[in-house]
């Protein structure tokens, strides 16, 4: 952990090459951890190996995975790494409103609300997708198998 936390890079007082090295190390660590988590989730859910990808820029209204998928079907895995049950609203950047949401455990439709992108955000991030699909997910504790 200490290798990835250079004191000057964190505060922004380092030379550019130090900040670049710090960023590279963090990105490599994130990529490695995403792979470990995705392979574990694939095993737990029965999805094929290599089928899960992460949306790193979802908080910026962009997701490379949903952007590449176009209007084709998507499988979204939402997991809870905490030790308590919780409910969260999940936001997924999408290209269109041509989606429906099905709970793969119960095979029941779920409510999916579409929110148009704020035009001001499009001016800031030209890659931002035009719509976000929002749904409420009740997430069991990590050690609790789905019912």
JSON list of C-alpha atoms in Angstrom, two decimals, residues 8-10 15 26-29 49 52 55 63-64 71 75 78 90 102 107 114 119 121-123:
[
{"chain": "A", "resi": 8, "resn": "UNK", "atom": "CA", "xyz": [4.12, 14.36, -2.89]},
{"chain": "A", "resi": 9, "resn": "UNK", "atom": "CA", "xyz": [1.95, 12.78, -5.59]},
{"chain": "A", "resi": 10, "resn": "UNK", "atom": "CA", "xyz": [-1.10, 12.73, -3.29]},
{"chain": "A", "resi": 15, "resn": "UNK", "atom": "CA", "xyz": [7.42, 16.60, -10.17]},
{"chain": "A", "resi": 26, "resn": "UNK", "atom": "CA", "xyz": [-2.77, 3.21, -9.16]},
{"chain": "A", "resi": 27, "resn": "UNK", "atom": "CA", "xyz": [-4.22, 2.39, -12.59]},
{"chain": "A", "resi": 28, "resn": "UNK", "atom": "CA", "xyz": [-2.36, -0.93, -12.72]},
{"chain": "A", "resi": 29, "resn": "UNK", "atom": "CA", "xyz": [-3.62, -1.81, -9.24]},
{"chain": "A", "resi": 49, "resn": "UNK", "atom": "CA", "xyz": [-15.23, -16.24, -17.92]},
{"chain": "A", "resi": 52, "resn": "UNK", "atom": "CA", "xyz": [-17.79, -8.99, -17.07]},
{"chain": "A", "resi": 55, "resn": "UNK", "atom": "CA", "xyz": [-17.56, 0.99, -15.95]},
{"chain": "A", "resi": 63, "resn": "UNK", "atom": "CA", "xyz": [-19.56, 3.73, -19.70]},
{"chain": "A", "resi": 64, "resn": "UNK", "atom": "CA", "xyz": [-17.48, 2.13, -22.43]},
{"chain": "A", "resi": 71, "resn": "UNK", "atom": "CA", "xyz": [-29.09, -1.15, -28.04]},
{"chain": "A", "resi": 75, "resn": "UNK", "atom": "CA", "xyz": [-26.24, -8.03, -18.05]},
{"chain": "A", "resi": 78, "resn": "UNK", "atom": "CA", "xyz": [-24.53, -5.26, -8.77]},
{"chain": "A", "resi": 90, "resn": "UNK", "atom": "CA", "xyz": [-27.94, 2.27, -9.37]},
{"chain": "A", "resi": 102, "resn": "UNK", "atom": "CA", "xyz": [-35.27, -8.10, -15.50]},
{"chain": "A", "resi": 107, "resn": "UNK", "atom": "CA", "xyz": [-37.00, -13.42, -13.56]},
{"chain": "A", "resi": 114, "resn": "UNK", "atom": "CA", "xyz": [-34.69, 6.92, -17.55]},
{"chain": "A", "resi": 119, "resn": "UNK", "atom": "CA", "xyz": [-27.07, 19.50, -21.34]},
{"chain": "A", "resi": 121, "resn": "UNK", "atom": "CA", "xyz": [-22.72, 17.98, -18.56]},
{"chain": "A", "resi": 122, "resn": "UNK", "atom": "CA", "xyz": [-22.57, 17.25, -22.29]},
{"chain": "A", "resi": 123, "resn": "UNK", "atom": "CA", "xyz": [-20.69, 20.53, -22.75]}
]
